[in-house]
C-alpha angles and dihedrals in degrees: 000000000000137000128221105230101171129009130202126027107004103020131181136194132178122223123204106218121216114252098229112021113052117104125192114272144092124322123235123204118196121204130217085262090053091251108153121219117194127201114240090222132051123247115233127192130228106226100193115186111224141155123251118269090247137003090038091164133027122223094028087204117048138173121226107264094032124108117260124200119212117196125203146101128293093009086148088080092056117116100172140025111201122195123200120307093023098291101158135199117192125223092249088062093053117119091219135340132196135157090271104033149034127191116197136171111242111240116239086238096058122124138199113276143079124326123234124210112202126192086209092232120158088262096027126218111226119204113197124209118242086214127074112236106219111212117198120248129187114285115217117207100167145335123225129196128167084266100060146294129276136182123244109301095006123119119270128179129224141164123227113269092026120116123256114202123193119204124202140075140302097026089148088083094060117109098179148338125245121204121193136022112335091209095046125015130352142138133221130228101209125220098260089060095056124093113214124193119236091250093048091236099113132045123186136178139169111256106248114229087239096058110121131207112277144067124353110208134178113227117212127212085248089058092250110144113218113197116237113172140306113265126222109190118214117252133184115283138181088032119178129177122218136227097031111211091041125194127233107250092020126101120272119202122202119196128186143099127313097001091155089083093067114114105173136003120221117197128186117277092003115122100177129074115281111233114222140148132211121222137156088000094306135102117220123194102204090207130009103231116254094238094053119124126203121257128077127342121204125228098207122201123215090250088057094256110138137194122199125227117190116223136165130209133227115253130206115261123200119216109174143355123221121234103018113215100029125195124237109272093020132120121268128196119198118200128194146100128304090002088151084082093066116110104178140358121221 
């Protein structure tokens, strides 16, 4: 497999090297008389790692956990396959490796992006793919609660303790769920609190009491966030305080809807926690604190959301003084209603 380009002095031949067999070393030329002419220097070869010109990956869209085939040249020299955001698979973990092909299991943390082949040298050579490897992420179709159903990124209502169910595909890739505003305040539902169907097409969880209003996002093991819906937590409505006016030291009852979500009650001028109980759909404050002032009390949920309820308080009423007039230094009796509320007389 050689061609004579020029005969005589000087002469020149071109040799077509076999793709697999040649090894570094000297070249021996054998003449027609079986004379051997050996080169003074060794011939070495450049073995440049490269991707195939087309069909660099198979399949072009892959799910984490599946086997990806990488096609190219001198892939037997590759020591690492690096997916987007430095997710690395070492050669000892390859499914198979040859000069023209590497088979590797796509890590759960892998993201969509270019793939890097590394020779693992002290100063490694990184060879980037021309093509973008598409790594599958969860697909959301809808979200359902006992309050209704919404399409992806629509608003859905839910009450603490109720079940949220997300329908779609590839939910086996989900490591957790976040609820709220990713930049300010949010909570995370961890993977062990999620229920995944056998086919990976439905994911459900119980809405935590601390879940704030805001975005529901699925968090993949790769760290990618997939939007689900906008959560609006159910708060108490149609709230009425009775009796009105109420009296300090006496019970106050609040009626309305969804009062079981209330975690605490705030009253004007009351710094300590207000004791209350919730039974039969009503909230009862056994004794209105002595320091409470009238205005709006706040029914506070565990997620910080509050609902105001107006109320007034009984005030002492003076009906008579005895004696009237009274001399300085003399005893004065004040008569009226609800005088037990009086803390001081000026």
